[in-house]
GROMACS .gro file of N, CA and C in nm:
model
  468
    1MET      N    1   0.085  -0.117   0.000
    1MET     CA    2   0.000   0.000   0.000
    1MET      C    3   0.089   0.123   0.000
    2ASP      N    4   0.062   0.215  -0.090
    2ASP     CA    5   0.137   0.340  -0.091
    2ASP      C    6   0.073   0.437   0.007
    3CYS      N    7   0.155   0.498   0.089
    3CYS     CA    8   0.109   0.594   0.187
    3CYS      C    9   0.193   0.719   0.174
    4HIS      N   10   0.145   0.828   0.231
    4HIS     CA   11   0.221   0.952   0.231
    4HIS      C   12   0.236   1.000   0.374
    5ARG      N   13   0.352   1.052   0.406
    5ARG     CA   14   0.382   1.103   0.538
    5ARG      C   15   0.439   1.243   0.521
    6LEU      N   16   0.397   1.332   0.607
    6LEU     CA   17   0.449   1.468   0.603
    6LEU      C   18   0.584   1.471   0.672
    7THR      N   19   0.688   1.505   0.597
    7THR     CA   20   0.823   1.511   0.650
    7THR      C   21   0.882   1.647   0.615
    8ASP      N   22   0.919   1.720   0.715
    8ASP     CA   23   0.977   1.854   0.695
    8ASP      C   24   0.889   1.939   0.604
    9GLY      N   25   0.756   1.928   0.622
    9GLY     CA   26   0.665   2.009   0.543
    9GLY      C   27   0.640   1.957   0.403
   10HIS      N   28   0.698   1.841   0.367
   10HIS     CA   29   0.679   1.783   0.235
   10HIS      C   30   0.620   1.643   0.250
   11ALA      N   31   0.532   1.609   0.156
   11ALA     CA   32   0.475   1.475   0.158
   11ALA      C   33   0.578   1.378   0.101
   12ALA      N   34   0.612   1.278   0.178
   12ALA     CA   35   0.707   1.177   0.133
   12ALA      C   36   0.631   1.046   0.114
   13LYS      N   37   0.646   0.985  -0.002
   13LYS     CA   38   0.579   0.859  -0.031
   13LYS      C   39   0.661   0.746   0.028
   14TYR      N   40   0.593   0.650   0.091
   14TYR     CA   41   0.661   0.532   0.142
   14TYR      C   42   0.569   0.412   0.129
   15ARG      N   43   0.624   0.296   0.138
   15ARG     CA   44   0.549   0.171   0.125
   15ARG      C   45   0.524   0.116   0.264
   16SER      N   46   0.397   0.099   0.297
   16SER     CA   47   0.362   0.045   0.427
   16SER      C   48   0.375  -0.107   0.422
   17HIS      N   49   0.444  -0.163   0.518
   17HIS     CA   50   0.458  -0.309   0.526
   17HIS      C   51   0.363  -0.366   0.631
   18LEU      N   52   0.278  -0.280   0.685
   18LEU     CA   53   0.185  -0.323   0.789
   18LEU      C   54   0.054  -0.374   0.731
   19VAL      N   55   0.030  -0.352   0.604
   19VAL     CA   56  -0.095  -0.393   0.541
   19VAL      C   57  -0.081  -0.538   0.494
   20LYS      N   58  -0.172  -0.622   0.539
   20LYS     CA   59  -0.170  -0.762   0.497
   20LYS      C   60  -0.263  -0.781   0.380
   21VAL      N   61  -0.220  -0.855   0.283
   21VAL     CA   62  -0.300  -0.885   0.165
   21VAL      C   63  -0.374  -1.015   0.191
   22ASP      N   64  -0.504  -1.015   0.164
   22ASP     CA   65  -0.586  -1.134   0.180
   22ASP      C   66  -0.599  -1.202   0.043
   23PRO      N   67  -0.524  -1.312   0.021
   23PRO     CA   68  -0.528  -1.377  -0.111
   23PRO      C   69  -0.667  -1.427  -0.150
   24MET      N   70  -0.748  -1.471  -0.053
   24MET     CA   71  -0.883  -1.518  -0.086
   24MET      C   72  -0.969  -1.402  -0.134
   25ALA      N   73  -0.959  -1.288  -0.069
   25ALA     CA   74  -1.037  -1.171  -0.111
   25ALA      C   75  -0.995  -1.127  -0.251
   26GLU      N   76  -0.865  -1.131  -0.279
   26GLU     CA   77  -0.818  -1.095  -0.413
   26GLU      C   78  -0.871  -1.191  -0.518
   27ARG      N   79  -0.870  -1.321  -0.487
   27ARG     CA   80  -0.921  -1.422  -0.581
   27ARG      C   81  -1.071  -1.401  -0.604
   28GLU      N   82  -1.145  -1.374  -0.497
   28GLU     CA   83  -1.289  -1.351  -0.511
   28GLU      C   84  -1.317  -1.226  -0.594
   29ASP      N   85  -1.239  -1.122  -0.575
   29ASP     CA   86  -1.256  -1.000  -0.656
   29ASP      C   87  -1.229  -1.029  -0.804
   30ARG      N   88  -1.125  -1.107  -0.832
   30ARG     CA   89  -1.095  -1.145  -0.972
   30ARG      C   90  -1.209  -1.228  -1.030
   31ASN      N   91  -1.261  -1.321  -0.951
   31ASN     CA   92  -1.371  -1.406  -0.999
   31ASN      C   93  -1.497  -1.324  -1.027
   32LYS      N   94  -1.528  -1.229  -0.940
   32LYS     CA   95  -1.646  -1.144  -0.964
   32LYS      C   96  -1.628  -1.064  -1.093
   33ALA      N   97  -1.512  -1.004  -1.110
   33ALA     CA   98  -1.487  -0.925  -1.231
   33ALA      C   99  -1.493  -1.014  -1.356
   34LEU      N  100  -1.442  -1.136  -1.347
   34LEU     CA  101  -1.445  -1.230  -1.459
   34LEU      C  102  -1.589  -1.261  -1.501
   35VAL      N  103  -1.675  -1.291  -1.405
   35VAL     CA  104  -1.812  -1.329  -1.437
   35VAL      C  105  -1.889  -1.209  -1.494
   36VAL      N  106  -1.871  -1.091  -1.436
   36VAL     CA  107  -1.938  -0.972  -1.489
   36VAL      C  108  -1.894  -0.946  -1.633
   37GLU      N  109  -1.764  -0.958  -1.660
   37GLU     CA  110  -1.714  -0.937  -1.796
   37GLU      C  111  -1.766  -1.045  -1.891
   38ALA      N  112  -1.773  -1.169  -1.844
   38ALA     CA  113  -1.823  -1.279  -1.927
   38ALA      C  114  -1.969  -1.255  -1.966
   39PHE      N  115  -2.052  -1.218  -1.869
   39PHE     CA  116  -2.194  -1.193  -1.898
   39PHE      C  117  -2.210  -1.076  -1.994
   40ASP      N  118  -2.134  -0.970  -1.974
   40ASP     CA  119  -2.141  -0.855  -2.064
   40ASP      C  120  -2.099  -0.894  -2.206
   41THR      N  121  -1.994  -0.972  -2.217
   41THR     CA  122  -1.942  -1.014  -2.347
   41THR      C  123  -2.046  -1.097  -2.423
   42LEU      N  124  -2.111  -1.189  -2.352
   42LEU     CA  125  -2.207  -1.278  -2.418
   42LEU      C  126  -2.343  -1.211  -2.438
   43PHE      N  127  -2.404  -1.162  -2.333
   43PHE     CA  128  -2.543  -1.116  -2.341
   43PHE      C  129  -2.557  -0.977  -2.402
   44ASN      N  130  -2.462  -0.888  -2.378
   44ASN     CA  131  -2.476  -0.750  -2.427
   44ASN      C  132  -2.399  -0.726  -2.556
   45LYS      N  133  -2.276  -0.771  -2.563
   45LYS     CA  134  -2.196  -0.750  -2.683
   45LYS      C  135  -2.219  -0.858  -2.788
   46ARG      N  136  -2.263  -0.975  -2.742
   46ARG     CA  137  -2.284  -1.091  -2.828
   46ARG      C  138  -2.160  -1.122  -2.912
   47ASP      N  139  -2.049  -1.116  -2.845
   47ASP     CA  140  -1.920  -1.147  -2.907
   47ASP      C  141  -1.888  -1.292  -2.875
   48TYR      N  142  -1.938  -1.382  -2.959
   48TYR     CA  143  -1.926  -1.526  -2.932
   48TYR      C  144  -1.782  -1.576  -2.931
   49PRO      N  145  -1.696  -1.534  -3.024
   49PRO     CA  146  -1.556  -1.580  -3.015
   49PRO      C  147  -1.488  -1.535  -2.885
   50ALA      N  148  -1.514  -1.414  -2.842
   50ALA     CA  149  -1.456  -1.367  -2.715
   50ALA      C  150  -1.518  -1.443  -2.597
   51ALA      N  151  -1.649  -1.469  -2.604
   51ALA     CA  152  -1.717  -1.539  -2.496
   51ALA      C  153  -1.664  -1.681  -2.478
   52GLU      N  154  -1.617  -1.743  -2.586
   52GLU     CA  155  -1.561  -1.879  -2.575
   52GLU      C  156  -1.445  -1.884  -2.477
   53HIS      N  157  -1.375  -1.773  -2.460
   53HIS     CA  158  -1.261  -1.770  -2.367
   53HIS      C  159  -1.305  -1.766  -2.221
   54PHE      N  160  -1.431  -1.732  -2.197
   54PHE     CA  161  -1.481  -1.724  -2.060
   54PHE      C  162  -1.549  -1.853  -2.015
   55TRP      N  163  -1.608  -1.929  -2.109
   55TRP     CA  164  -1.683  -2.048  -2.075
   55TRP      C  165  -1.605  -2.174  -2.113
   56SER      N  166  -1.595  -2.266  -2.022
   56SER     CA  167  -1.525  -2.393  -2.045
   56SER      C  168  -1.595  -2.474  -2.155
   57GLU      N  169  -1.517  -2.549  -2.230
   57GLU     CA  170  -1.576  -2.641  -2.329
   57GLU      C  171  -1.658  -2.749  -2.260
   58GLN      N  172  -1.626  -2.779  -2.134
   58GLN     CA  173  -1.699  -2.880  -2.055
   58GLN      C  174  -1.801  -2.815  -1.962
   59TYR      N  175  -1.849  -2.697  -1.996
   59TYR     CA  176  -1.943  -2.620  -1.915
   59TYR      C  177  -2.066  -2.702  -1.879
   60LEU      N  178  -2.100  -2.704  -1.750
   60LEU     CA  179  -2.217  -2.776  -1.702
   60LEU      C  180  -2.330  -2.676  -1.677
   61GLN      N  181  -2.444  -2.700  -1.740
   61GLN     CA  182  -2.557  -2.609  -1.734
   61GLN      C  183  -2.670  -2.676  -1.658
   62HIS      N  184  -2.708  -2.622  -1.542
   62HIS     CA  185  -2.816  -2.680  -1.462
   62HIS      C  186  -2.950  -2.613  -1.486
   63SER      N  187  -2.955  -2.508  -1.566
   63SER     CA  188  -3.079  -2.437  -1.591
   63SER      C  189  -3.174  -2.524  -1.674
   64ALA      N  190  -3.300  -2.528  -1.632
   64ALA     CA  191  -3.399  -2.614  -1.699
   64ALA      C  192  -3.437  -2.564  -1.838
   65HIS      N  193  -3.414  -2.437  -1.868
   65HIS     CA  194  -3.459  -2.383  -1.997
   65HIS      C  195  -3.345  -2.365  -2.098
   66ILE      N  196  -3.227  -2.415  -2.066
   66ILE     CA  197  -3.112  -2.400  -2.155
   66ILE      C  198  -3.057  -2.538  -2.189
   67ALA      N  199  -3.031  -2.561  -2.315
   67ALA     CA  200  -2.973  -2.689  -2.359
   67ALA      C  201  -2.833  -2.706  -2.297
   68PRO      N  202  -2.784  -2.828  -2.289
   68PRO     CA  203  -2.657  -2.855  -2.222
   68PRO      C  204  -2.538  -2.784  -2.284
   69GLY      N  205  -2.442  -2.756  -2.198
   69GLY     CA  206  -2.311  -2.710  -2.241
   69GLY      C  207  -2.303  -2.565  -2.285
   70ARG      N  208  -2.182  -2.527  -2.319
   70ARG     CA  209  -2.155  -2.392  -2.365
   70ARG      C  210  -2.234  -2.360  -2.491
   71GLN      N  211  -2.241  -2.456  -2.584
   71GLN     CA  212  -2.313  -2.431  -2.708
   71GLN      C  213  -2.461  -2.410  -2.684
   72GLY      N  214  -2.518  -2.482  -2.588
   72GLY     CA  215  -2.659  -2.462  -2.555
   72GLY      C  216  -2.685  -2.320  -2.507
   73LEU      N  217  -2.596  -2.267  -2.425
   73LEU     CA  218  -2.610  -2.130  -2.378
   73LEU      C  219  -2.595  -2.032  -2.493
   74PHE      N  220  -2.492  -2.050  -2.575
   74PHE     CA  221  -2.469  -1.959  -2.688
   74PHE      C  222  -2.587  -1.963  -2.785
   75ASP      N  223  -2.643  -2.082  -2.811
   75ASP     CA  224  -2.758  -2.093  -2.901
   75ASP      C  225  -2.880  -2.019  -2.844
   76LEU      N  226  -2.898  -2.025  -2.712
   76LEU     CA  227  -3.008  -1.953  -2.650
   76LEU      C  228  -2.994  -1.802  -2.673
   77VAL      N  229  -2.874  -1.750  -2.655
   77VAL     CA  230  -2.851  -1.607  -2.675
   77VAL      C  231  -2.868  -1.570  -2.822
   78LYS      N  232  -2.819  -1.654  -2.913
   78LYS     CA  233  -2.834  -1.626  -3.056
   78LYS      C  234  -2.980  -1.620  -3.098
   79ALA      N  235  -3.065  -1.698  -3.032
   79ALA     CA  236  -3.207  -1.702  -3.066
   79ALA      C  237  -3.288  -1.592  -2.995
   80ALA      N  238  -3.227  -1.523  -2.902
   80ALA     CA  239  -3.297  -1.418  -2.826
   80ALA      C  240  -3.315  -1.293  -2.912
   81PRO      N  241  -3.411  -1.209  -2.876
   81PRO     CA  242  -3.430  -1.083  -2.951
   81PRO      C  243  -3.300  -1.001  -2.951
   82PRO      N  244  -3.276  -0.925  -3.057
   82PRO     CA  245  -3.150  -0.852  -3.069
   82PRO      C  246  -3.127  -0.745  -2.962
   83ASN      N  247  -3.234  -0.698  -2.898
   83ASN     CA  248  -3.215  -0.596  -2.796
   83ASN      C  249  -3.211  -0.653  -2.654
   84LEU      N  250  -3.192  -0.786  -2.642
   84LEU     CA  251  -3.174  -0.847  -2.510
   84LEU      C  252  -3.057  -0.778  -2.440
   85HIS      N  253  -3.076  -0.746  -2.313
   85HIS     CA  254  -2.970  -0.679  -2.237
   85HIS      C  255  -2.965  -0.736  -2.097
   86TYR      N  256  -2.844  -0.755  -2.046
   86TYR     CA  257  -2.824  -0.802  -1.908
   86TYR      C  258  -2.762  -0.690  -1.826
   87GLU      N  259  -2.818  -0.668  -1.708
   87GLU     CA  260  -2.767  -0.567  -1.615
   87GLU      C  261  -2.747  -0.636  -1.480
   88HIS      N  262  -2.626  -0.628  -1.427
   88HIS     CA  263  -2.603  -0.689  -1.297
   88HIS      C  264  -2.619  -0.586  -1.186
   89GLY      N  265  -2.659  -0.636  -1.071
   89GLY     CA  266  -2.667  -0.555  -0.951
   89GLY      C  267  -2.565  -0.609  -0.853
   90LEU      N  268  -2.612  -0.673  -0.750
   90LEU     CA  269  -2.526  -0.730  -0.647
   90LEU      C  270  -2.444  -0.846  -0.704
   91VAL      N  271  -2.315  -0.848  -0.672
   91VAL     CA  272  -2.227  -0.958  -0.711
   91VAL      C  273  -2.154  -1.003  -0.584
   92VAL      N  274  -2.166  -1.132  -0.552
   92VAL     CA  275  -2.109  -1.186  -0.429
   92VAL      C  276  -2.025  -1.308  -0.466
   93ALA      N  277  -1.911  -1.323  -0.398
   93ALA     CA  278  -1.827  -1.440  -0.423
   93ALA      C  279  -1.792  -1.509  -0.292
   94ASP      N  280  -1.783  -1.640  -0.300
   94ASP     CA  281  -1.734  -1.723  -0.191
   94ASP      C  282  -1.637  -1.821  -0.254
   95GLY      N  283  -1.509  -1.788  -0.248
   95GLY     CA  284  -1.409  -1.871  -0.315
   95GLY      C  285  -1.431  -1.870  -0.465
   96ASP      N  286  -1.455  -1.987  -0.522
   96ASP     CA  287  -1.472  -2.000  -0.666
   96ASP      C  288  -1.619  -2.001  -0.710
   97ILE      N  289  -1.709  -1.964  -0.620
   97ILE     CA  290  -1.851  -1.952  -0.652
   97ILE      C  291  -1.886  -1.804  -0.655
   98VAL      N  292  -1.951  -1.761  -0.764
   98VAL     CA  293  -1.994  -1.622  -0.778
   98VAL      C  294  -2.145  -1.621  -0.800
   99MET      N  295  -2.213  -1.531  -0.728
   99MET     CA  296  -2.357  -1.513  -0.744
   99MET      C  297  -2.383  -1.371  -0.790
  100LEU      N  298  -2.468  -1.359  -0.892
  100LEU     CA  299  -2.506  -1.228  -0.944
  100LEU      C  300  -2.657  -1.212  -0.932
  101HIS      N  301  -2.701  -1.097  -0.887
  101HIS     CA  302  -2.843  -1.060  -0.891
  101HIS      C  303  -2.854  -0.966  -1.009
  102GLY      N  304  -2.931  -1.003  -1.109
  102GLY     CA  305  -2.935  -0.923  -1.230
  102GLY      C  306  -3.072  -0.920  -1.295
  103ARG      N  307  -3.079  -0.846  -1.405
  103ARG     CA  308  -3.204  -0.833  -1.479
  103ARG      C  309  -3.177  -0.847  -1.628
  104PHE      N  310  -3.262  -0.927  -1.693
  104PHE     CA  311  -3.262  -0.941  -1.839
  104PHE      C  312  -3.379  -0.861  -1.894
  105THR      N  313  -3.351  -0.763  -1.977
  105THR     CA  314  -3.454  -0.681  -2.041
  105THR      C  315  -3.448  -0.705  -2.192
  106GLY      N  316  -3.548  -0.653  -2.263
  106GLY     CA  317  -3.548  -0.666  -2.409
  106GLY      C  318  -3.579  -0.806  -2.456
  107ARG      N  319  -3.668  -0.875  -2.386
  107ARG     CA  320  -3.703  -1.013  -2.420
  107ARG      C  321  -3.824  -1.019  -2.513
  108GLY      N  322  -3.843  -0.916  -2.594
  108GLY     CA  323  -3.958  -0.912  -2.683
  108GLY      C  324  -4.083  -0.878  -2.604
  109ASP      N  325  -4.190  -0.954  -2.625
  109ASP     CA  326  -4.315  -0.929  -2.553
  109ASP      C  327  -4.314  -0.989  -2.413
  110ALA      N  328  -4.214  -1.066  -2.381
  110ALA     CA  329  -4.207  -1.131  -2.249
  110ALA      C  330  -4.163  -1.029  -2.143
  111PRO      N  331  -4.208  -1.049  -2.018
  111PRO     CA  332  -4.163  -0.958  -1.912
  111PRO      C  333  -4.013  -0.972  -1.887
  112ASN      N  334  -3.955  -0.868  -1.828
  112ASN     CA  335  -3.815  -0.877  -1.786
  112ASN      C  336  -3.800  -0.994  -1.690
  113TRP      N  337  -3.680  -1.050  -1.688
  113TRP     CA  338  -3.647  -1.151  -1.588
  113TRP      C  339  -3.557  -1.089  -1.484
  114VAL      N  340  -3.585  -1.117  -1.359
  114VAL     CA  341  -3.490  -1.090  -1.252
  114VAL      C  342  -3.429  -1.225  -1.220
  115ALA      N  343  -3.296  -1.229  -1.213
  115ALA     CA  344  -3.226  -1.356  -1.201
  115ALA      C  345  -3.123  -1.353  -1.089
  116VAL      N  346  -3.104  -1.469  -1.031
  116VAL     CA  347  -2.985  -1.494  -0.950
  116VAL      C  348  -2.912  -1.605  -1.023
  117ASP      N  349  -2.793  -1.572  -1.071
  117ASP     CA  350  -2.709  -1.669  -1.139
  117ASP      C  351  -2.598  -1.710  -1.045
  118VAL      N  352  -2.574  -1.839  -1.035
  118VAL     CA  353  -2.467  -1.893  -0.952
  118VAL      C  354  -2.370  -1.963  -1.047
  119VAL      N  355  -2.245  -1.920  -1.043
  119VAL     CA  356  -2.145  -1.971  -1.137
  119VAL      C  357  -2.025  -2.023  -1.059
  120ARG      N  358  -1.974  -2.138  -1.101
  120ARG     CA  359  -1.851  -2.192  -1.043
  120ARG      C  360  -1.737  -2.166  -1.140
  121ILE      N  361  -1.626  -2.116  -1.086
  121ILE     CA  362  -1.506  -2.084  -1.164
  121ILE      C  363  -1.400  -2.189  -1.137
  122GLU      N  364  -1.332  -2.229  -1.242
  122GLU     CA  365  -1.218  -2.321  -1.228
  122GLU      C  366  -1.114  -2.282  -1.331
  123ASP      N  367  -0.992  -2.261  -1.286
  123ASP     CA  368  -0.881  -2.224  -1.375
  123ASP      C  369  -0.914  -2.102  -1.462
  124GLY      N  370  -0.986  -2.005  -1.404
  124GLY     CA  371  -1.012  -1.880  -1.474
  124GLY      C  372  -1.123  -1.884  -1.578
  125VAL      N  373  -1.205  -1.989  -1.579
  125VAL     CA  374  -1.319  -1.996  -1.672
  125VAL      C  375  -1.443  -2.042  -1.598
  126LEU      N  376  -1.559  -2.012  -1.654
  126LEU     CA  377  -1.686  -2.054  -1.598
  126LEU      C  378  -1.708  -2.200  -1.635
  127VAL      N  379  -1.726  -2.285  -1.533
  127VAL     CA  380  -1.738  -2.428  -1.559
  127VAL      C  381  -1.876  -2.486  -1.523
  128GLU      N  382  -1.954  -2.411  -1.443
  128GLU     CA  383  -2.082  -2.465  -1.400
  128GLU      C  384  -2.176  -2.350  -1.365
  129HIS      N  385  -2.307  -2.370  -1.391
  129HIS     CA  386  -2.405  -2.262  -1.373
  129HIS      C  387  -2.539  -2.315  -1.324
  130TRP      N  388  -2.597  -2.242  -1.228
  130TRP     CA  389  -2.734  -2.262  -1.182
  130TRP      C  390  -2.802  -2.126  -1.187
  131ASP      N  391  -2.934  -2.123  -1.198
  131ASP     CA  392  -3.003  -1.994  -1.190
  131ASP      C  393  -3.141  -2.009  -1.130
  132VAL      N  394  -3.192  -1.896  -1.084
  132VAL     CA  395  -3.329  -1.882  -1.039
  132VAL      C  396  -3.382  -1.761  -1.113
  133LEU      N  397  -3.492  -1.778  -1.187
  133LEU     CA  398  -3.549  -1.670  -1.269
  133LEU      C  399  -3.691  -1.641  -1.225
  134GLN      N  400  -3.727  -1.513  -1.231
  134GLN     CA  401  -3.862  -1.473  -1.198
  134GLN      C  402  -3.900  -1.355  -1.286
  135ASP      N  403  -4.024  -1.355  -1.337
  135ASP     CA  404  -4.072  -1.239  -1.411
  135ASP      C  405  -4.069  -1.118  -1.319
  136GLU      N  406  -4.023  -1.005  -1.371
  136GLU     CA  407  -4.015  -0.883  -1.291
  136GLU      C  408  -4.155  -0.823  -1.276
  137ALA      N  409  -4.192  -0.797  -1.152
  137ALA     CA  410  -4.323  -0.739  -1.123
  137ALA      C  411  -4.324  -0.589  -1.153
  138THR      N  412  -4.438  -0.542  -1.203
  138THR     CA  413  -4.460  -0.398  -1.219
  138THR      C  414  -4.504  -0.342  -1.084
  139ALA      N  415  -4.516  -0.210  -1.075
  139ALA     CA  416  -4.563  -0.148  -0.951
  139ALA      C  417  -4.702  -0.199  -0.913
  140ALA      N  418  -4.788  -0.216  -1.014
  140ALA     CA  419  -4.924  -0.263  -0.988
  140ALA      C  420  -4.926  -0.408  -0.938
  141GLN      N  421  -4.828  -0.487  -0.976
  141GLN     CA  422  -4.823  -0.629  -0.936
  141GLN      C  423  -4.753  -0.651  -0.803
  142SER      N  424  -4.677  -0.555  -0.756
  142SER     CA  425  -4.594  -0.572  -0.637
  142SER      C  426  -4.675  -0.552  -0.509
  143LYS      N  427  -4.693  -0.657  -0.432
  143LYS     CA  428  -4.764  -0.646  -0.304
  143LYS      C  429  -4.680  -0.573  -0.201
  144SER      N  430  -4.547  -0.580  -0.214
  144SER     CA  431  -4.460  -0.513  -0.118
  144SER      C  432  -4.448  -0.363  -0.146
  145GLY      N  433  -4.477  -0.326  -0.272
  145GLY     CA  434  -4.459  -0.187  -0.311
  145GLY      C  435  -4.314  -0.152  -0.341
  146LEU      N  436  -4.229  -0.253  -0.346
  146LEU     CA  437  -4.086  -0.232  -0.372
  146LEU      C  438  -4.046  -0.302  -0.501
  147PRO      N  439  -3.955  -0.242  -0.577
  147PRO     CA  440  -3.909  -0.307  -0.700
  147PRO      C  441  -3.824  -0.430  -0.669
  148MET      N  442  -3.825  -0.524  -0.761
  148MET     CA  443  -3.748  -0.648  -0.744
  148MET      C  444  -3.601  -0.628  -0.777
  149PHE      N  445  -3.571  -0.526  -0.859
  149PHE     CA  446  -3.434  -0.502  -0.901
  149PHE      C  447  -3.413  -0.352  -0.908
  150GLY      N  448  -3.304  -0.305  -0.854
  150GLY     CA  449  -3.272  -0.163  -0.859
  150GLY      C  450  -3.368  -0.083  -0.773
  151ASP      N  451  -3.386   0.044  -0.809
  151ASP     CA  452  -3.470   0.131  -0.728
  151ASP      C  453  -3.595   0.182  -0.800
  152SER      N  454  -3.627   0.118  -0.913
  152SER     CA  455  -3.749   0.159  -0.984
  152SER      C  456  -3.813   0.037  -1.050
  153PHE      N  457  -3.941   0.051  -1.076
  153PHE     CA  458  -4.017  -0.055  -1.142
  153PHE      C  459  -4.000  -0.046  -1.293
  154PRO      N  460  -4.018  -0.159  -1.364
  154PRO     CA  461  -4.018  -0.152  -1.510
  154PRO      C  462  -4.143  -0.082  -1.560
  155GLU      N  463  -4.135  -0.030  -1.678
  155GLU     CA  464  -4.253   0.031  -1.741
  155GLU      C  465  -4.353  -0.080  -1.770
  156PRO      N  466  -4.485  -0.055  -1.743
  156PRO     CA  467  -4.584  -0.160  -1.770
  156PRO      C  468  -4.602  -0.189  -1.917
   0.00000   0.00000   0.00000
């Protein structure tokens, strides 16, 4: 960690050796950034050659609505409306498991999906995926009066 100390009226830069680095926290931060970049590359940019570098060839897909493997996921995105967009909110990691709370918009006439995606990372690639999906409620549909994602309701 770089720190500054006032010495003789001048700021002197020095390296603090008192700060301990948490390797697990660093790995979790890298994993979170990896998954966010992977989702953006596939769902928003639709850059399939680049996305291949994020998803393992042996990718395990537990979602009931997606065909097996990396190709099943890519085929689902290719068949989606062109304005499909993914937006992540909360991103949490525990070791090599990353969970994202996000929203899929632009699904044609279908309502937005609010999703929790759970991804397992191995050797820097996504190797396994589970999800929970729910149609996003409008203000009129919400019994709690609170949006399911972010701080506003979708347009009806």
